[in-house]
Structures are given as C-alpha cells and as structure tokens.
PDB file of C-alpha atoms in Angstrom:
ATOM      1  CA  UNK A   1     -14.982  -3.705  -7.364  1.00 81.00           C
ATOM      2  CA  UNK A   2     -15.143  -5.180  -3.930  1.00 87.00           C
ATOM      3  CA  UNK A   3     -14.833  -1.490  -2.228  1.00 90.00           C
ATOM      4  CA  UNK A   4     -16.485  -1.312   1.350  1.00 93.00           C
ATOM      5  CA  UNK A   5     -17.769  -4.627   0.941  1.00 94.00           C
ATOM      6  CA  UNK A   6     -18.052  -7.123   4.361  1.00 97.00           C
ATOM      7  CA  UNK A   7     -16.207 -10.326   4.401  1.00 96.00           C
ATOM      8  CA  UNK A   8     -15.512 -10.596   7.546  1.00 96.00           C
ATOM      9  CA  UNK A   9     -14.500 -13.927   9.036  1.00 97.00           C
ATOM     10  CA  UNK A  10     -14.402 -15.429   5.515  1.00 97.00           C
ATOM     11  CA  UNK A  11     -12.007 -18.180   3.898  1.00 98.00           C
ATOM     12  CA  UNK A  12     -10.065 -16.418   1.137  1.00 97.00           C
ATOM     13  CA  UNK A  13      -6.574 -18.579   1.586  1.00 97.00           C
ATOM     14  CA  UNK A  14      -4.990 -19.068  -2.057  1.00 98.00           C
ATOM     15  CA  UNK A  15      -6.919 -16.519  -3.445  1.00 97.00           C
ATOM     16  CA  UNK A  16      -6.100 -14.684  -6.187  1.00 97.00           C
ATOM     17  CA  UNK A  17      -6.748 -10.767  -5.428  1.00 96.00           C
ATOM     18  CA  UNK A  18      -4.089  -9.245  -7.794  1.00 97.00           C
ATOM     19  CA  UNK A  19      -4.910  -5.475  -8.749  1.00 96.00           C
ATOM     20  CA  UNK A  20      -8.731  -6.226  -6.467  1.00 96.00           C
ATOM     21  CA  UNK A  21     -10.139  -3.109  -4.895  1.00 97.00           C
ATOM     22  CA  UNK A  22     -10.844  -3.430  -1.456  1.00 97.00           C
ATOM     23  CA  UNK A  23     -10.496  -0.160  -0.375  1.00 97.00           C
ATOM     24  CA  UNK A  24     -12.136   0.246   3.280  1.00 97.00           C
ATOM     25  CA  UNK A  25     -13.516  -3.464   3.224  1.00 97.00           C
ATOM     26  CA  UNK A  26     -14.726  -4.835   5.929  1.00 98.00           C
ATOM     27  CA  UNK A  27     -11.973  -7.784   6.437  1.00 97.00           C
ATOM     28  CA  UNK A  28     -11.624  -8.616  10.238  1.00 98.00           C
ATOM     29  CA  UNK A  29     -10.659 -12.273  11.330  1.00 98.00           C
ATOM     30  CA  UNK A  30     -10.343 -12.991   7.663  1.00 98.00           C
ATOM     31  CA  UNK A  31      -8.398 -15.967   6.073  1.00 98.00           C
ATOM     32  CA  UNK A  32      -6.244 -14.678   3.884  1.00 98.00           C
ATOM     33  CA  UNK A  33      -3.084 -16.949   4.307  1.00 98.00           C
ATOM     34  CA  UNK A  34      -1.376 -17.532   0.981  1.00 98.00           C
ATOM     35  CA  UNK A  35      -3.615 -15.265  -0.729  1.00 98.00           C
ATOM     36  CA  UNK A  36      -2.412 -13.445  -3.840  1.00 98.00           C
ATOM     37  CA  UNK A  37      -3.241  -9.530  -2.817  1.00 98.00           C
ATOM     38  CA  UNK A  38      -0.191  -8.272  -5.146  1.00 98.00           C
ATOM     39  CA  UNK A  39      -0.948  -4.565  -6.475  1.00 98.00           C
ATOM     40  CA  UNK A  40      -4.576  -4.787  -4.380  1.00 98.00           C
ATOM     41  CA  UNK A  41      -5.698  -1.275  -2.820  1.00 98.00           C
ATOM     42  CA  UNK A  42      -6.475  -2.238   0.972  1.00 98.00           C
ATOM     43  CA  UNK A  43      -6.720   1.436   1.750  1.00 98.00           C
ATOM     44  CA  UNK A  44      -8.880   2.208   4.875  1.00 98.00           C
ATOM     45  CA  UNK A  45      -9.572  -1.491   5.010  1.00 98.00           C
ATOM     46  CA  UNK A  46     -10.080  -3.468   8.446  1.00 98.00           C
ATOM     47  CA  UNK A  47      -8.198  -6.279   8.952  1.00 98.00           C
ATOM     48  CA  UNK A  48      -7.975  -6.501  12.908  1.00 98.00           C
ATOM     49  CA  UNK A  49      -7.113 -10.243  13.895  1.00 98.00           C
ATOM     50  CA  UNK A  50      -7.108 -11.045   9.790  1.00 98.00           C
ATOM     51  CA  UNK A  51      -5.154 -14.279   8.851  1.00 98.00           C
ATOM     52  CA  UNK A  52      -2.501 -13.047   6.335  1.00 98.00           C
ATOM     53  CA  UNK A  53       0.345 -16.075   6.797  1.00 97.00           C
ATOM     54  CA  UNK A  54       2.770 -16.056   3.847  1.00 97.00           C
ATOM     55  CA  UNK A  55       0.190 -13.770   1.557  1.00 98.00           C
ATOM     56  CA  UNK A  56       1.910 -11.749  -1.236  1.00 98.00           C
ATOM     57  CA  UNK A  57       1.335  -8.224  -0.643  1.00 98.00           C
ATOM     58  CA  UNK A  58       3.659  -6.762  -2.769  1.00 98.00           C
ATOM     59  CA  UNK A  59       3.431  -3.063  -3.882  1.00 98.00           C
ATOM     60  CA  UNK A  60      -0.506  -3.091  -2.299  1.00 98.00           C
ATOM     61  CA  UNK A  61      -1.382  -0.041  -1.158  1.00 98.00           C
ATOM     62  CA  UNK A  62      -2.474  -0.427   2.724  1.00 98.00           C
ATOM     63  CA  UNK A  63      -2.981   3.455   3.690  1.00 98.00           C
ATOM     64  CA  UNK A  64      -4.695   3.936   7.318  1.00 98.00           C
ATOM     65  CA  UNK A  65      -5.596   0.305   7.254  1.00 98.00           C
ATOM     66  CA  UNK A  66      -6.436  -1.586  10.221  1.00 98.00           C
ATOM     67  CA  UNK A  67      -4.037  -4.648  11.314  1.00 98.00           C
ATOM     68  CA  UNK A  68      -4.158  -4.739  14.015  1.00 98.00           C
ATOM     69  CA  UNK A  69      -3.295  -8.231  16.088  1.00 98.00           C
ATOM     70  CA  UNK A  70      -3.062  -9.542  12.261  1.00 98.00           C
ATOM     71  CA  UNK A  71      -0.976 -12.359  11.258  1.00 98.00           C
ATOM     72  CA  UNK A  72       1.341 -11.514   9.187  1.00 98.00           C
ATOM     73  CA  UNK A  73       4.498 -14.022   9.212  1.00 98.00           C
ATOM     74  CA  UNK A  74       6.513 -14.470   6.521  1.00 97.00           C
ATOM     75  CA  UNK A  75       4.541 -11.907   4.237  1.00 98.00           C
ATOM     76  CA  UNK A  76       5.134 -10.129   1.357  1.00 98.00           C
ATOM     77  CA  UNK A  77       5.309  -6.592   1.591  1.00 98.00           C
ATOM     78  CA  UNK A  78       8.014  -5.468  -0.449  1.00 98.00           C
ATOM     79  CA  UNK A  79       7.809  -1.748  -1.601  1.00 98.00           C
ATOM     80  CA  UNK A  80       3.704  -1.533  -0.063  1.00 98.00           C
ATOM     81  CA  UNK A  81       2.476   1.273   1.164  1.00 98.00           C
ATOM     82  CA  UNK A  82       1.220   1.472   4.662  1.00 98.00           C
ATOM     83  CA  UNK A  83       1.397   5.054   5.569  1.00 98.00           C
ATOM     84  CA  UNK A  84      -0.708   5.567   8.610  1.00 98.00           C
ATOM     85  CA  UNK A  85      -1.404   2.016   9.173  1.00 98.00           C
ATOM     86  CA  UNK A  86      -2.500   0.464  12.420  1.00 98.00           C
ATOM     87  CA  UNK A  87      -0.030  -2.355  13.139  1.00 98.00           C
ATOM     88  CA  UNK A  88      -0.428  -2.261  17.085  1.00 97.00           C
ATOM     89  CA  UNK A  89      -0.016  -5.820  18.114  1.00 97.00           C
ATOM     90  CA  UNK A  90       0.393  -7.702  14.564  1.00 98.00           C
ATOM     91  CA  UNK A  91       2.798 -10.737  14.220  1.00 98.00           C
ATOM     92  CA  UNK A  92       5.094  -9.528  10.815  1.00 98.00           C
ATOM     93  CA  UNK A  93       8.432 -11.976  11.745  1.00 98.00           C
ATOM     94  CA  UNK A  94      10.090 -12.840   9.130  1.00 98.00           C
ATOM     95  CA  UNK A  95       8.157 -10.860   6.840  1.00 98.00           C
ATOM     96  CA  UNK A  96       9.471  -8.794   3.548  1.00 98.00           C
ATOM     97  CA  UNK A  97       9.621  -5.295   4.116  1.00 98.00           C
ATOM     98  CA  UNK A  98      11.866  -4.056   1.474  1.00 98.00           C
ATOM     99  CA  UNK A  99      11.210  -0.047  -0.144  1.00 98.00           C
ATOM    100  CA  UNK A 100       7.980  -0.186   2.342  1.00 98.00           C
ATOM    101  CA  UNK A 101       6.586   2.847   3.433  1.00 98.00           C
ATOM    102  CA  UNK A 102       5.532   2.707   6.709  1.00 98.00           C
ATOM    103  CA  UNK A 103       5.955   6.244   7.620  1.00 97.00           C
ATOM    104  CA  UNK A 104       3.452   7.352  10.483  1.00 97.00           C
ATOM    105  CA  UNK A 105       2.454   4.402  11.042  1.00 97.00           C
ATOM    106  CA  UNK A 106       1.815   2.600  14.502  1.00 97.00           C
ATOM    107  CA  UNK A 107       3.510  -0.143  15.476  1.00 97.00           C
ATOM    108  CA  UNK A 108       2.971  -0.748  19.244  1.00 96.00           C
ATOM    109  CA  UNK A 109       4.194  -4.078  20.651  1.00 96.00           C
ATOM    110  CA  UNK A 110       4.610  -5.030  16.600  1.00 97.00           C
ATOM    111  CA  UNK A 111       6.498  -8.488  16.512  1.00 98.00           C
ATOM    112  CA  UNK A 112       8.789  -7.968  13.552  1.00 98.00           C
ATOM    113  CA  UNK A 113      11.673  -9.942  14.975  1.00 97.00           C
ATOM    114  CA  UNK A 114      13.992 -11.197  11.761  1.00 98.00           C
ATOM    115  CA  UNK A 115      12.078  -9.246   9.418  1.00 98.00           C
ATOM    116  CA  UNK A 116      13.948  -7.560   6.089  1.00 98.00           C
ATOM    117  CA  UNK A 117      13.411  -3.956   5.891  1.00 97.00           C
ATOM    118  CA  UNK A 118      15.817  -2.642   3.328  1.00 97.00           C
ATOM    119  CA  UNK A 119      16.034   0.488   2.680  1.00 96.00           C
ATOM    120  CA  UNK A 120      11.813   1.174   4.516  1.00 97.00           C
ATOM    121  CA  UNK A 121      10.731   4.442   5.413  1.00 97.00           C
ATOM    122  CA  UNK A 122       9.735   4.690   8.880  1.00 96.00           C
ATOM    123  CA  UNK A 123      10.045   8.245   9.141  1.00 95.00           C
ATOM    124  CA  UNK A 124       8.010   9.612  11.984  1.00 95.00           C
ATOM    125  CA  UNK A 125       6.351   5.547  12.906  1.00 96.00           C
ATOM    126  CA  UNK A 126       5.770   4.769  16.611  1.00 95.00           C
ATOM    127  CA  UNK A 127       7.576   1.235  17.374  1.00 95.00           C
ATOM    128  CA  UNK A 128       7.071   1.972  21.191  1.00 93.00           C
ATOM    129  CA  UNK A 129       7.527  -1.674  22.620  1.00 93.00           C
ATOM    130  CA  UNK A 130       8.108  -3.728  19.180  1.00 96.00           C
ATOM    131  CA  UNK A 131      10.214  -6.716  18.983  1.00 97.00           C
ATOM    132  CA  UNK A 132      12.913  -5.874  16.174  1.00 96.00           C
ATOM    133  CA  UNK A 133      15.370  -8.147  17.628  1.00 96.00           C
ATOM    134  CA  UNK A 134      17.480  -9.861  14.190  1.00 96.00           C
ATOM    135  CA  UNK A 135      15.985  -7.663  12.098  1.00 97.00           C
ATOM    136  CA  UNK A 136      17.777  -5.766   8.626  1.00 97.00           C
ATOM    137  CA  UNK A 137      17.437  -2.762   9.173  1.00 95.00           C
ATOM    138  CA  UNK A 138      20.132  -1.638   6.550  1.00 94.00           C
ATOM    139  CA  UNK A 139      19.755   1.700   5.248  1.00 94.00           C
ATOM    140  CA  UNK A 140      16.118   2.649   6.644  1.00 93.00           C
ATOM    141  CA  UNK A 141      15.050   5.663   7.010  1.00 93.00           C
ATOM    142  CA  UNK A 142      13.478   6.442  10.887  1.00 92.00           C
ATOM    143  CA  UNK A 143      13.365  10.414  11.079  1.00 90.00           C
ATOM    144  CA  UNK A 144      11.421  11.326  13.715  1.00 90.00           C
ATOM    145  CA  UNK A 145      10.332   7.804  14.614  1.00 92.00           C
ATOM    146  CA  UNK A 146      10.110   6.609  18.487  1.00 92.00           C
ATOM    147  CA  UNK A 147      11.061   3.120  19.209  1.00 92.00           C
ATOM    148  CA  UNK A 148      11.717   3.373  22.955  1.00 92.00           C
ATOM    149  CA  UNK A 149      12.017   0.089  24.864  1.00 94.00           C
ATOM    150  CA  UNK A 150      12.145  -1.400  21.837  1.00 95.00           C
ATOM    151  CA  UNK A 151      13.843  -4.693  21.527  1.00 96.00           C
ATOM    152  CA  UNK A 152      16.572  -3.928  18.726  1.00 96.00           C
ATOM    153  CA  UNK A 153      18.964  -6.966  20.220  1.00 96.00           C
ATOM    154  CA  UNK A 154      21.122  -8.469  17.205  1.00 96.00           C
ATOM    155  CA  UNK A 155      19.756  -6.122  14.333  1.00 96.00           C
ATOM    156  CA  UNK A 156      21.263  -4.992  11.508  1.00 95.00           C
ATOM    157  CA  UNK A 157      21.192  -0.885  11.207  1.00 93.00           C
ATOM    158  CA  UNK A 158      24.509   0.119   9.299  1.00 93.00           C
ATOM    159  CA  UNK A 159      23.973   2.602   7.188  1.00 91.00           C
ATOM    160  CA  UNK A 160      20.445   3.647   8.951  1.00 90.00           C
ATOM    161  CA  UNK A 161      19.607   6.995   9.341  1.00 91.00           C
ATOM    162  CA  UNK A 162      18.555   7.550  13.164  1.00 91.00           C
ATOM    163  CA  UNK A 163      18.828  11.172  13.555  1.00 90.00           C
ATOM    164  CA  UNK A 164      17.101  12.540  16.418  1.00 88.00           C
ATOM    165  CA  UNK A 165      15.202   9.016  17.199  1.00 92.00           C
ATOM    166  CA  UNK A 166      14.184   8.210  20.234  1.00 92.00           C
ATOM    167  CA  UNK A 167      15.990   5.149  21.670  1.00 93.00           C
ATOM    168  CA  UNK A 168      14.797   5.291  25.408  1.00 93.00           C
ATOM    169  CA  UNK A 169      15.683   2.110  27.176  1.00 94.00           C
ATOM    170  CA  UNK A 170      15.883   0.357  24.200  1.00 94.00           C
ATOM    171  CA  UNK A 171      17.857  -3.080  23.524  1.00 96.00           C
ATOM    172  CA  UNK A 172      20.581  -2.423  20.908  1.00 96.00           C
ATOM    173  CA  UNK A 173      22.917  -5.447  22.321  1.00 96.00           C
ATOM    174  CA  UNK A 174      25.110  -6.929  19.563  1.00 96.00           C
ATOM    175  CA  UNK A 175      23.589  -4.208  16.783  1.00 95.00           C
ATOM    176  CA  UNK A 176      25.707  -3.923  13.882  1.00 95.00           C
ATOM    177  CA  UNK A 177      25.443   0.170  13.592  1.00 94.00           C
ATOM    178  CA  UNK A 178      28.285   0.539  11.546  1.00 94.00           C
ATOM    179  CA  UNK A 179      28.052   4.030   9.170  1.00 94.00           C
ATOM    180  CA  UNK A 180      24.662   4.667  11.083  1.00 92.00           C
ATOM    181  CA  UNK A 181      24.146   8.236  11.039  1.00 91.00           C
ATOM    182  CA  UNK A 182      23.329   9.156  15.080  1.00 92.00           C
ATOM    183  CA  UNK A 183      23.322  12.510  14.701  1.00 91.00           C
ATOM    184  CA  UNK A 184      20.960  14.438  17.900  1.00 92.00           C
ATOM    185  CA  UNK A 185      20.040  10.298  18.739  1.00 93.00           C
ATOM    186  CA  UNK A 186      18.790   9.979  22.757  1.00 94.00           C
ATOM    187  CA  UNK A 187      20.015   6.811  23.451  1.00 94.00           C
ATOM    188  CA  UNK A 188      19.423   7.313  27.348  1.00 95.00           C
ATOM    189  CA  UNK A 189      19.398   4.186  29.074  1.00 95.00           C
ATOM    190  CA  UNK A 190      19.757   1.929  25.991  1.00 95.00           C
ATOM    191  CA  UNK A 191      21.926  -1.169  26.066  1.00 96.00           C
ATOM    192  CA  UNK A 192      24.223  -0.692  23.229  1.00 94.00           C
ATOM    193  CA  UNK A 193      26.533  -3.544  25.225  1.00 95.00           C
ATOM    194  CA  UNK A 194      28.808  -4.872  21.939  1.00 95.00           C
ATOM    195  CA  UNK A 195      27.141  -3.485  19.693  1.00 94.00           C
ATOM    196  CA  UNK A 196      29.374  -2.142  16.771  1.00 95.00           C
ATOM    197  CA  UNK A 197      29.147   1.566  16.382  1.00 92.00           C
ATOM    198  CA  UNK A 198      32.216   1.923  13.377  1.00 93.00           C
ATOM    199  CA  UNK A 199      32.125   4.879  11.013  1.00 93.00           C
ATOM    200  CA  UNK A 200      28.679   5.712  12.625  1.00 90.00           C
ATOM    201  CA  UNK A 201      27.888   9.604  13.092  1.00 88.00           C
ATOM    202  CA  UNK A 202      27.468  10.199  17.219  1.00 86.00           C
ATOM    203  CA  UNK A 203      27.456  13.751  17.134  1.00 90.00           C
ATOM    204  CA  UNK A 204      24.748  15.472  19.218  1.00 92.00           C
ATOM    205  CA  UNK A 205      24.024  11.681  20.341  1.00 91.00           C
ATOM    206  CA  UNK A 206      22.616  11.494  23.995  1.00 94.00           C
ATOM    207  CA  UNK A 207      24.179   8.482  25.822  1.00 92.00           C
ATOM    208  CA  UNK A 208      22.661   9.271  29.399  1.00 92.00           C
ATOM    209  CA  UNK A 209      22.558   5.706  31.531  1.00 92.00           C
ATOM    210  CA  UNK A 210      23.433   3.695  28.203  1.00 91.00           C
ATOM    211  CA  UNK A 211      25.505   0.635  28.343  1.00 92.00           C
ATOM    212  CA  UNK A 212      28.200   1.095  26.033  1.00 88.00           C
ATOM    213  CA  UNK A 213      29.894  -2.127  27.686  1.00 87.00           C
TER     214      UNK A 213
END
C-alpha cells in the first residue's frame, strides 16, 4: 500500500506498479517513463510536471488527479478513468485514449494532437485552448463539453456526438465530421473550411461567422 505516500521527484522509469495503490500520493516531477502503472489506483494523486513518457496506464483509475504540465506522450490510457482530472497544460500526443473516461475533466491548453480517442467520454470536459489537431475522435461522446478555440484542424469526428458543444472560434479545417450528430452545436466563428460534414445531423446547429468555405 503506497497510499498518500511522497515520492516526489523520484526515478521510477520501468517500474512495475501493476494493481499498486497510490491513491493521493504525493508524485510531482516524478520519473515514471515506461513505467508499468496498468490497473494502479492514482486517485487524488499529484502528478504536476510528472514524467509519464510511453508508461502503460491502462484501465488505472486517475479520479481528480493532478497532471498537470505532465508528460504524457505516447501513453497508455486505454479505457482509464480520469473523471475530474486536472490535465491543464499536459503533453498527451500520440497517446491511447480508447473507452477513457475523461468526463469533467480539465483540459486547458492540453496538447493531444494525433491522439486515439475511440469511442472516450468527454461529456461535460473543458478543452478550452487544447491542441486536438489529427486526432480520432470517432464516436466520442462530448455532451456538454466546451472546446472553444480549440485547434480541431485535420481530426477525425464521424460518428461523434457534439450536441450542444461549444465550438467558439474553433479550428475544424479538413475535419472528417461525417454522421456527426450536431444537433443545438454553436459553431460561431469556427473554421469548418473543407471539412466534410456528410450524413452529419446540423439541426439547431449555430453557424454565426463560421467558414464553411
């Protein structure tokens, strides 16, 4: 049981973690790259500026935990869950997202540029400012989520429910939004400039100012 315990600024790269408890550990500027944190309960955990390069984080449970500015390229994160996580400012491109539950949780400025995110539930998240540009978004749930200003440039989002999202200003150029469901979306002042909107659901949508070049 590793539970609130304080390893901050410690070297745990290649570590095997599998199934560890450290629920509301004290883990900031940690090196965790590579690490094996499968199945490990990070709930409450701080992890600000935490190392977490290429870790496998697959189905750990990261509820309300702090990562903040964290490194997290390339990591696993497949069907996690990081309800109410703190993600302001964390590096996650070209991490594995898949089934992830990231409902209500922040992700200001959040770099998840070519990220997969299959199917992730980002139901009421705030991506104000994130980079999402080339990221599969396929079939991801974002009720009530905000993402304006958002870079969305070149993402995949077919089949992606987006009803009633914010999209304020955001960049949707070249999206593939085909079968999207748009329903109520406010896409005021978004650059949706060849982006393919076929089979989607637009009614209700709010295209104020958008570029539908």
């Amino acid at each position: 049981d590793l539970s609130s315990t304080n390893l901050s600024g410690a070297n745990l790269s290649n570590a095997n973690l599998n199934r560890a408890d450290l629920s509301s550990a004290d883990l900031r500027s940690t090196n965790l790259s590579d690490a094996n944190l499968s199945s490990v309960n990070l709930s409450s955990s701080n992890l600000r500026d935490a190392d977490l390069n290429r870790a496998n984080l697959c189905d750990a449970i990261l509820f309300g935990a702090n990562l903040s500015e964290a490194n997290l390229k390339g990591v696993n994160l497949n069907h996690a869950d990081l309800c109410r996580a703190d993600l302001s400012g964390a590096n996650l491109s070209n991490a594995k997202l898949n089934g992830t539950n990231l409902s209500d949780t922040i992700l200001f400025s959040t770099n998840l540029s070519y990220a997969v995110l299959v199917a992730a539930d980002l139901s009421y998240a705030k991506l104000n400012g994130a980079k999402l540009n080339h990221a599969n978004l396929s079939s991801v749930m974002f009720l009530g989520a905000d993402l304006s200003d958002t870079d969305l440039s070149g993402v995949t989002l077919n089949q992606a429910d987006l009803s009633g999202v914010t999209l304020n200003d955001a960049d949707l150029s070249g999206a593939d939004l085909t079968e999207a469901v748009l329903f109520g979306t406010d896409f005021s002042g978004a650059n949706l400039s060849s982006a393919n909107l076929s089979g989607s659901n637009l009614s209700g949508a709010i295209l104020n100012g958008a570029d539908l070049s």
